[in-house]
């Protein structure tokens, strides 16, 4: 493989820098657009105060006009107005970061969503008045380093800490809003939407994924299934007839993947012309469905037939959805009602965590250092203890921004084992298949990423262009 020249490297670095700067400028312009929406909201409130009976109509008219002018969906415009109003109410740290292009509109959207529980707690007197200011600082600190998806999960947990008992009350109210709806999507398709508790939704998608992977893995073993010759209580199949039986059709040909008859004895007759057109061949089509398509088909099977179709493989009903929950011992014993954590998603109602713990065949005790970092798990088997420790610490793939759950990742030696890397906690981390391949030794040096793991579990990734990107080990306790 040809090596990259110095000039080529400089050009690639320049392109990366230009792209990053362009993204920053886009964020600055989005912040300016948000500022304009906030001004329009203030005018709308003034008009509403003067004509209170028409307040709703004036708001709908405002949203409709901006939607039409910007050729943007009405729901998206309403979210944009909500975000603008949030920033306009006095969130200086978020405003400053947004206008400087440090965080994007997508980050601001997640900051606004997660802040709802803190606003409610402050308004109801259940949280201190400065809780929103502390949330502001935490939000910017997180958003500056993380993707919008990771920002959402981390700020949901931070907001739960700041809001205190409000999280439990909100979860109890939200549980009553679970529903299933359907709407047409065109071209013979429809969108089936289920609003569920997040721990159940996470288990559902995980089980569907496991089932789908089992179906895809079994494709190579699939044999063609011929219709029985006799549909009685004991159906008779072609393979059941002895080769020397008088009832056997010697002209039948059984092949791997096909069933046909000898074309010289059994031609297919075109009913419109009465002329032979060729041999009668039945092909078993190859299963070329994507994993998303298999998941959708399995969902239909499970809901309509109560179990996966037998044609899609065997043993699928033994696969169960997996979720990971972290809960304090004091909460588990009922001494307090602090929210538990559904790993990778956010806070979990303490009653739900207790119920799940009671149903599990086994669970792990975690020991944390004063900063909230997992440093040990209790287990008799050292190898299993290390795996459990890593699952608890990592939660997802350790490439910056990746959210692939640990049970779909591989445990990787950060410093290659073949080069002397030790099999110890501080040299192991979960990586998804795609990001694991980035640092594989088979990749040429010009295109290979390198990773260094620090003693606290933080991993510094260096790209082929020499840029370093950091992924911090997440704390289970957040101080705000």
C-alpha positions as CSV (number, residue, x, y, z in Angstrom):
1,X,0.0,0.0,0.0
2,X,1.5,3.4,-1.0
3,X,2.5,5.6,1.9
4,X,1.1,9.1,2.4
5,X,3.4,11.9,1.4
6,X,4.1,15.0,3.6
7,X,2.1,17.2,1.2
8,X,-0.9,14.8,1.2
9,X,-0.8,14.8,5.0
10,X,-0.8,18.6,5.1
11,X,-3.7,18.7,2.7
12,X,-5.8,16.2,4.8
13,X,-5.1,18.2,8.0
14,X,-6.1,21.4,6.2
15,X,-9.3,19.9,5.0
16,X,-10.1,18.6,8.5
17,X,-9.4,22.0,10.1
18,X,-11.5,23.7,7.5
19,X,-14.4,21.3,8.1
20,X,-14.2,21.8,11.8
21,X,-14.2,25.6,11.4
22,X,-17.1,25.5,9.0
23,X,-19.1,23.5,11.5
24,X,-18.2,26.1,14.2
25,X,-19.5,28.9,11.9
26,X,-22.7,26.9,11.3
27,X,-23.2,26.6,15.0
28,X,-22.7,30.4,15.4
29,X,-25.3,31.1,12.7
30,X,-27.7,28.7,14.4
31,X,-27.2,30.6,17.6
32,X,-28.0,33.8,15.8
33,X,-31.1,32.2,14.3
34,X,-32.1,31.1,17.8
35,X,-31.7,34.6,19.1
36,X,-34.1,35.9,16.3
37,X,-36.7,33.3,17.3
38,X,-36.4,34.4,21.0
39,X,-37.1,38.0,19.9
40,X,-40.1,36.8,18.0
41,X,-41.3,34.9,21.0
42,X,-41.1,38.0,23.1
43,X,-43.2,39.9,20.6
44,X,-45.7,37.0,20.6
45,X,-46.0,37.1,24.4
46,X,-46.7,40.9,24.3
47,X,-49.4,40.4,21.6
48,X,-50.9,37.6,23.7
49,X,-51.0,39.7,26.8
50,X,-52.9,42.4,24.9
51,X,-55.3,39.9,23.3
52,X,-55.5,36.9,25.7
53,X,-58.5,35.4,24.0
54,X,-56.5,35.0,20.8
55,X,-53.1,33.9,22.4
56,X,-53.3,30.3,21.1
57,X,-54.3,31.4,17.6
58,X,-51.5,33.9,17.4
59,X,-49.0,31.3,18.5
60,X,-50.2,28.8,15.9
61,X,-50.1,31.4,13.2
62,X,-46.5,32.4,14.2
63,X,-45.3,28.8,14.1
64,X,-47.1,28.1,10.8
65,X,-45.5,31.2,9.1
66,X,-41.9,30.3,10.2
67,X,-42.5,26.7,9.1
68,X,-43.7,27.8,5.7
69,X,-40.9,30.5,5.3
70,X,-38.2,28.1,6.3
71,X,-39.7,25.0,4.5
72,X,-39.3,23.2,7.8
73,X,-41.7,20.8,9.5
74,X,-44.0,22.5,12.0
75,X,-42.9,20.2,14.8
76,X,-39.2,21.1,14.2
77,X,-40.0,24.8,14.3
78,X,-41.9,24.4,17.6
79,X,-38.8,22.7,19.0
80,X,-36.6,25.6,17.7
81,X,-38.9,28.1,19.5
82,X,-38.8,26.1,22.7
83,X,-35.0,25.9,22.6
84,X,-34.8,29.7,21.9
85,X,-37.1,30.5,24.8
86,X,-35.0,28.3,27.1
87,X,-31.8,30.2,26.2
88,X,-33.6,33.5,26.5
89,X,-34.7,32.8,30.1
90,X,-31.2,33.2,31.5
91,X,-28.8,30.4,30.8
92,X,-25.6,32.4,30.2
93,X,-23.1,29.5,30.0
94,X,-25.1,27.7,27.3
95,X,-25.8,30.9,25.4
96,X,-22.1,31.8,25.4
97,X,-21.0,28.4,24.3
98,X,-23.6,28.3,21.5
99,X,-22.8,31.7,20.1
100,X,-19.1,30.9,20.1
101,X,-19.8,27.7,18.1
102,X,-18.5,25.5,20.9
103,X,-21.7,23.5,21.0
104,X,-24.1,22.8,18.2
105,X,-27.9,23.2,17.9
106,X,-28.2,19.4,18.4
107,X,-26.4,19.7,21.8
108,X,-28.6,22.6,22.8
109,X,-31.7,20.6,22.0
110,X,-30.6,17.8,24.3
111,X,-29.6,20.3,27.0
112,X,-33.1,21.8,26.9
113,X,-34.9,18.4,27.0
114,X,-32.9,17.2,30.0
115,X,-33.4,20.6,31.9
116,X,-37.2,20.1,32.1
117,X,-37.0,18.1,35.3
118,X,-34.8,20.7,36.9
119,X,-37.1,23.6,35.9
120,X,-40.0,21.6,37.4
121,X,-38.2,20.9,40.7
122,X,-37.2,24.6,41.1
123,X,-40.7,25.9,40.3
124,X,-42.2,23.5,42.8
125,X,-39.7,24.4,45.5
126,X,-38.2,20.9,45.6
127,X,-34.8,22.0,44.4
128,X,-32.5,24.9,45.3
129,X,-32.9,28.1,43.3
130,X,-29.3,27.8,42.0
131,X,-29.9,24.3,40.6
132,X,-30.4,25.7,37.1
133,X,-27.2,27.6,37.3
134,X,-25.3,24.5,38.3
135,X,-27.1,22.5,35.6
136,X,-26.0,25.2,33.1
137,X,-22.3,24.7,34.0
138,X,-22.5,20.9,33.9
139,X,-24.4,21.0,30.6
140,X,-21.7,23.0,28.8
141,X,-18.9,21.0,30.4
142,X,-20.4,17.8,29.0
143,X,-21.5,19.1,25.6
144,X,-18.1,20.5,24.9
145,X,-16.6,17.0,24.9
146,X,-19.4,14.7,23.9
147,X,-21.8,13.9,21.0
148,X,-25.4,15.0,21.4
149,X,-26.5,11.4,22.1
150,X,-24.0,11.0,25.0
151,X,-24.8,14.5,26.2
152,X,-28.4,13.4,26.5
153,X,-27.6,10.4,28.6
154,X,-25.2,12.2,30.9
155,X,-27.4,15.3,31.4
156,X,-30.4,13.2,32.1
157,X,-28.5,11.7,35.0
158,X,-27.2,15.1,36.2
159,X,-30.7,16.6,36.1
160,X,-32.0,13.7,38.1
161,X,-29.4,14.4,40.8
162,X,-30.2,18.2,40.9
163,X,-34.0,17.6,40.9
164,X,-34.0,15.0,43.7
165,X,-37.3,13.3,44.3
166,X,-38.9,14.9,41.3
167,X,-37.5,12.1,39.1
168,X,-39.4,9.4,40.9
169,X,-42.6,11.4,40.6
170,X,-42.1,12.1,36.9
171,X,-41.4,8.5,36.1
172,X,-44.6,7.5,38.0
173,X,-46.6,10.0,35.9
174,X,-44.9,9.1,32.7
175,X,-45.7,5.4,33.1
176,X,-49.4,6.3,32.6
177,X,-48.6,7.7,29.2
178,X,-47.4,4.4,27.6
179,X,-49.3,3.7,24.4
180,X,-49.1,2.1,21.0
181,X,-50.0,4.1,17.9
182,X,-49.9,3.6,14.1
183,X,-49.8,6.0,11.2
184,X,-49.5,5.4,7.5
185,X,-46.1,5.9,5.9
186,X,-47.1,5.5,2.3
187,X,-46.2,2.8,-0.3
188,X,-48.0,0.1,1.7
189,X,-46.0,0.8,4.9
190,X,-47.0,2.1,8.3
191,X,-45.2,3.4,11.4
192,X,-45.9,1.5,14.6
193,X,-44.9,3.5,17.6
194,X,-44.7,2.2,21.1
195,X,-44.2,4.5,24.1
196,X,-42.8,2.2,26.9
197,X,-40.7,2.5,30.0
198,X,-37.1,2.9,28.8
199,X,-35.8,-0.3,30.5
200,X,-38.4,-2.4,28.8
201,X,-37.8,-0.7,25.4
202,X,-34.0,-1.3,25.8
203,X,-34.7,-5.0,26.5
204,X,-37.1,-5.3,23.5
205,X,-34.7,-3.9,21.0
206,X,-31.9,-6.0,22.5
207,X,-33.9,-9.2,22.2
208,X,-34.9,-8.4,18.7
209,X,-31.3,-7.8,17.8
210,X,-30.2,-11.1,19.3
211,X,-33.0,-13.0,17.5
212,X,-32.1,-11.3,14.2
213,X,-28.4,-12.2,14.6
214,X,-29.3,-15.8,15.2
215,X,-31.5,-15.9,12.1
216,X,-28.7,-14.3,10.0
217,X,-26.1,-16.7,11.4
218,X,-28.2,-19.7,10.5
219,X,-28.7,-18.7,6.8
220,X,-25.9,-21.0,5.6
221,X,-27.5,-24.0,7.3
222,X,-30.9,-23.5,5.9
223,X,-32.2,-26.4,3.8
224,X,-35.0,-26.2,1.2
225,X,-38.4,-27.4,2.6
226,X,-40.6,-29.3,0.1
227,X,-44.3,-29.6,0.5
228,X,-45.5,-33.0,1.9
229,X,-47.0,-35.5,-0.6
230,X,-49.6,-36.4,2.0
231,X,-51.2,-34.0,4.5
232,X,-52.6,-36.6,6.8
233,X,-51.8,-37.2,10.5
234,X,-48.4,-38.6,9.4
235,X,-47.4,-36.4,6.4
236,X,-45.3,-38.1,3.7
237,X,-42.3,-36.2,2.2
238,X,-40.4,-37.2,-1.0
239,X,-37.3,-38.1,1.1
240,X,-39.4,-40.7,3.0
241,X,-39.8,-42.9,-0.1
242,X,-37.2,-45.6,-0.6
243,X,-35.2,-45.4,-3.8
244,X,-36.3,-48.9,-4.9
245,X,-40.0,-48.2,-4.1
246,X,-42.4,-48.6,-7.1
247,X,-44.2,-45.4,-6.0
248,X,-41.0,-43.3,-6.3
249,X,-40.8,-41.0,-9.4
250,X,-37.4,-41.8,-11.0
251,X,-37.5,-38.6,-13.0
252,X,-37.6,-36.4,-9.9
253,X,-34.3,-34.6,-9.3
254,X,-33.4,-33.3,-5.8
255,X,-30.6,-30.8,-5.8
256,X,-29.0,-28.6,-3.2
257,X,-31.3,-25.5,-3.1
258,X,-33.6,-26.7,-5.9
259,X,-36.2,-29.3,-6.8
260,X,-37.0,-30.1,-10.4
261,X,-38.1,-32.8,-12.7
262,X,-36.3,-34.2,-15.7
263,X,-37.0,-31.7,-18.5
264,X,-37.2,-34.5,-21.1
265,X,-40.1,-36.1,-19.3
266,X,-42.0,-33.3,-17.6
267,X,-41.8,-30.0,-19.5
268,X,-43.8,-27.0,-18.4
269,X,-46.7,-26.2,-20.7
270,X,-47.6,-22.6,-21.4
271,X,-51.4,-22.5,-20.9
272,X,-51.8,-19.8,-23.5
273,X,-50.0,-21.6,-26.3
274,X,-50.1,-25.2,-25.3
275,X,-46.3,-25.5,-26.1
276,X,-43.6,-26.6,-23.8
277,X,-41.5,-23.8,-22.3
278,X,-38.8,-25.6,-20.3
279,X,-38.3,-27.5,-17.1
280,X,-40.4,-27.0,-14.0
281,X,-37.9,-25.6,-11.5
282,X,-38.7,-24.4,-7.9
283,X,-35.9,-22.3,-6.4
284,X,-35.6,-21.6,-2.7
285,X,-34.8,-17.9,-2.6
286,X,-31.8,-16.8,-0.6
287,X,-32.5,-14.9,2.6
288,X,-30.9,-11.5,1.8
289,X,-32.7,-9.4,4.4
290,X,-30.8,-6.8,6.4
291,X,-30.8,-6.9,10.1
292,X,-33.4,-4.1,10.3
293,X,-35.7,-6.1,8.0
294,X,-35.2,-9.2,10.1
295,X,-35.9,-7.4,13.3
296,X,-39.2,-6.0,11.8
297,X,-40.2,-9.5,10.6
298,X,-39.5,-11.0,14.0
299,X,-41.5,-8.3,15.7
300,X,-44.5,-9.2,13.5
301,X,-43.9,-12.9,14.3
302,X,-43.7,-12.4,18.0
303,X,-46.8,-10.1,18.2
304,X,-49.1,-12.1,15.8
305,X,-47.9,-15.7,16.3
306,X,-46.6,-15.4,19.9
307,X,-43.3,-17.0,18.8
308,X,-40.8,-16.6,15.9
309,X,-41.6,-18.5,12.7
310,X,-40.1,-22.0,12.6
311,X,-38.8,-21.2,9.1
312,X,-36.5,-18.5,10.5
313,X,-34.4,-20.9,12.6
314,X,-34.6,-22.9,15.9
315,X,-34.0,-22.0,19.5
316,X,-34.9,-18.3,19.0
317,X,-37.4,-18.4,21.9
318,X,-34.5,-19.1,24.3
319,X,-32.9,-15.7,23.7
320,X,-33.7,-13.0,26.2
321,X,-33.3,-9.2,26.2
322,X,-30.4,-7.8,28.4
323,X,-30.2,-4.6,30.3
324,X,-27.7,-3.3,32.9
325,X,-28.9,-1.4,36.0
326,X,-26.8,0.2,38.7
327,X,-28.5,0.9,42.0
328,X,-27.1,1.9,45.4
329,X,-27.3,-0.7,48.2
330,X,-29.2,1.8,50.4
331,X,-31.8,2.2,47.6
332,X,-32.1,-1.6,47.1
333,X,-32.7,-2.1,50.8
334,X,-35.4,0.6,50.9
335,X,-33.4,3.0,53.1
336,X,-33.8,5.8,50.5
337,X,-35.5,6.4,47.1
338,X,-32.6,7.7,45.1
339,X,-33.0,6.9,41.3
340,X,-31.1,3.9,40.0
341,X,-29.4,4.1,36.6
342,X,-30.3,2.2,33.4
343,X,-26.8,2.0,31.9
344,X,-26.6,4.1,28.7
345,X,-30.0,5.6,29.0
346,X,-30.4,7.5,32.3
347,X,-32.2,7.4,35.7
348,X,-34.6,4.5,36.6
349,X,-37.4,4.6,39.1
350,X,-36.1,3.0,42.3
351,X,-39.2,0.7,42.6
352,X,-38.5,-0.7,39.1
353,X,-34.8,-1.3,40.1
354,X,-35.9,-3.2,43.2
355,X,-38.3,-5.3,41.2
356,X,-35.7,-6.1,38.6
357,X,-33.1,-7.0,41.2
358,X,-35.6,-9.4,42.8
359,X,-36.1,-11.2,39.5
360,X,-32.4,-11.6,38.6
361,X,-30.6,-14.8,39.1
362,X,-27.4,-12.9,40.0
363,X,-26.1,-9.4,40.2
364,X,-22.7,-7.7,40.9
365,X,-21.6,-5.5,43.8
366,X,-19.6,-2.5,42.6
367,X,-17.0,-0.6,44.7
368,X,-16.4,3.1,43.8
369,X,-13.5,5.4,44.6
370,X,-14.3,8.9,46.0
371,X,-14.7,10.3,42.5
372,X,-17.4,7.7,41.6
373,X,-15.2,5.6,39.4
374,X,-15.7,1.8,39.5
375,X,-12.5,0.2,40.7
376,X,-13.6,-3.3,41.7
377,X,-16.3,-5.9,41.6
378,X,-16.8,-8.9,44.0
379,X,-16.3,-12.2,42.3
380,X,-14.5,-15.5,42.9
381,X,-13.3,-15.9,39.4
382,X,-10.6,-13.3,38.5
383,X,-11.2,-13.5,34.8
384,X,-14.9,-13.0,35.1
385,X,-14.4,-10.3,37.7
386,X,-12.3,-8.3,35.2
387,X,-15.0,-8.7,32.5
388,X,-17.7,-7.6,35.0
389,X,-15.5,-4.6,36.1
390,X,-15.1,-3.5,32.4
391,X,-18.8,-3.8,31.7
392,X,-19.6,-1.7,34.7
393,X,-16.9,0.9,33.9
394,X,-17.3,1.2,30.1
395,X,-21.1,0.8,29.5
396,X,-20.5,1.3,25.8
397,X,-17.8,1.3,23.1
398,X,-14.8,3.4,24.2
399,X,-14.3,5.2,20.9
400,X,-15.2,8.9,21.3
401,X,-18.9,9.4,20.7
402,X,-19.8,5.7,20.1
403,X,-22.9,4.4,22.0
404,X,-22.7,0.7,21.1
405,X,-23.6,-1.2,24.4
406,X,-20.9,-3.3,25.9
407,X,-22.7,-6.6,25.3
408,X,-22.4,-5.9,21.6
409,X,-18.7,-5.0,21.8
410,X,-15.4,-6.9,22.0
411,X,-12.9,-6.6,24.9
412,X,-9.7,-5.2,23.3
413,X,-6.1,-4.9,24.6
414,X,-5.4,-1.2,24.3
415,X,-1.7,-2.0,24.0
416,X,-1.5,-5.0,21.7
417,X,-1.1,-8.3,23.5
418,X,1.1,-9.6,20.8
419,X,3.6,-6.8,21.5
420,X,3.6,-7.4,25.2
421,X,0.4,-5.7,26.4
422,X,-0.7,-7.1,29.7
423,X,-4.2,-8.6,30.3
424,X,-5.1,-6.2,33.1
425,X,-8.0,-3.7,33.8
426,X,-5.9,-0.7,32.8
427,X,-5.1,-2.2,29.4
428,X,-8.5,-3.5,28.5
429,X,-11.6,-1.7,27.1
430,X,-14.8,-2.5,25.1
431,X,-14.7,-1.6,21.4
432,X,-17.4,-2.3,18.8
433,X,-16.4,-4.3,15.8
434,X,-16.1,-1.1,13.6
435,X,-13.9,0.9,15.9
436,X,-11.9,-2.2,17.0
437,X,-10.8,-2.6,13.4
438,X,-9.4,1.0,13.3
439,X,-6.4,0.0,15.4
440,X,-5.9,-3.5,14.0
441,X,-2.2,-4.3,13.2
442,X,-3.2,-5.4,9.7
443,X,-4.0,-1.8,8.7
444,X,-1.2,0.2,7.2
445,X,0.5,2.7,9.5
446,X,-0.8,5.6,7.4
447,X,-4.4,4.7,8.1
448,X,-4.2,3.0,11.6
449,X,-5.5,4.7,14.8
450,X,-3.6,4.2,18.0
451,X,-4.9,4.3,21.6
452,X,-3.3,4.9,25.0
453,X,-5.2,4.1,28.2
454,X,-4.4,6.2,31.3
455,X,-4.5,4.7,34.8
456,X,-8.0,6.2,35.5
457,X,-9.5,4.4,32.4
458,X,-9.4,7.4,30.1
459,X,-8.4,6.5,26.6
460,X,-6.6,8.9,24.2
461,X,-7.1,8.1,20.6
462,X,-4.7,9.4,17.9
463,X,-5.8,9.5,14.3
464,X,-3.7,8.9,11.2
465,X,-3.5,12.8,10.9
466,X,-2.0,13.0,14.4
467,X,-5.0,14.5,16.1
468,X,-5.9,13.2,19.6
469,X,-9.4,12.6,20.8
470,X,-10.2,11.6,24.4
471,X,-12.8,9.3,25.8
472,X,-13.2,9.6,29.6
473,X,-14.2,6.7,31.9
474,X,-17.7,7.6,33.1
475,X,-18.4,8.2,36.8
476,X,-21.3,6.5,38.4
477,X,-21.5,9.4,40.9
478,X,-21.8,12.9,39.6
479,X,-21.0,15.9,41.7
480,X,-22.7,19.1,40.5
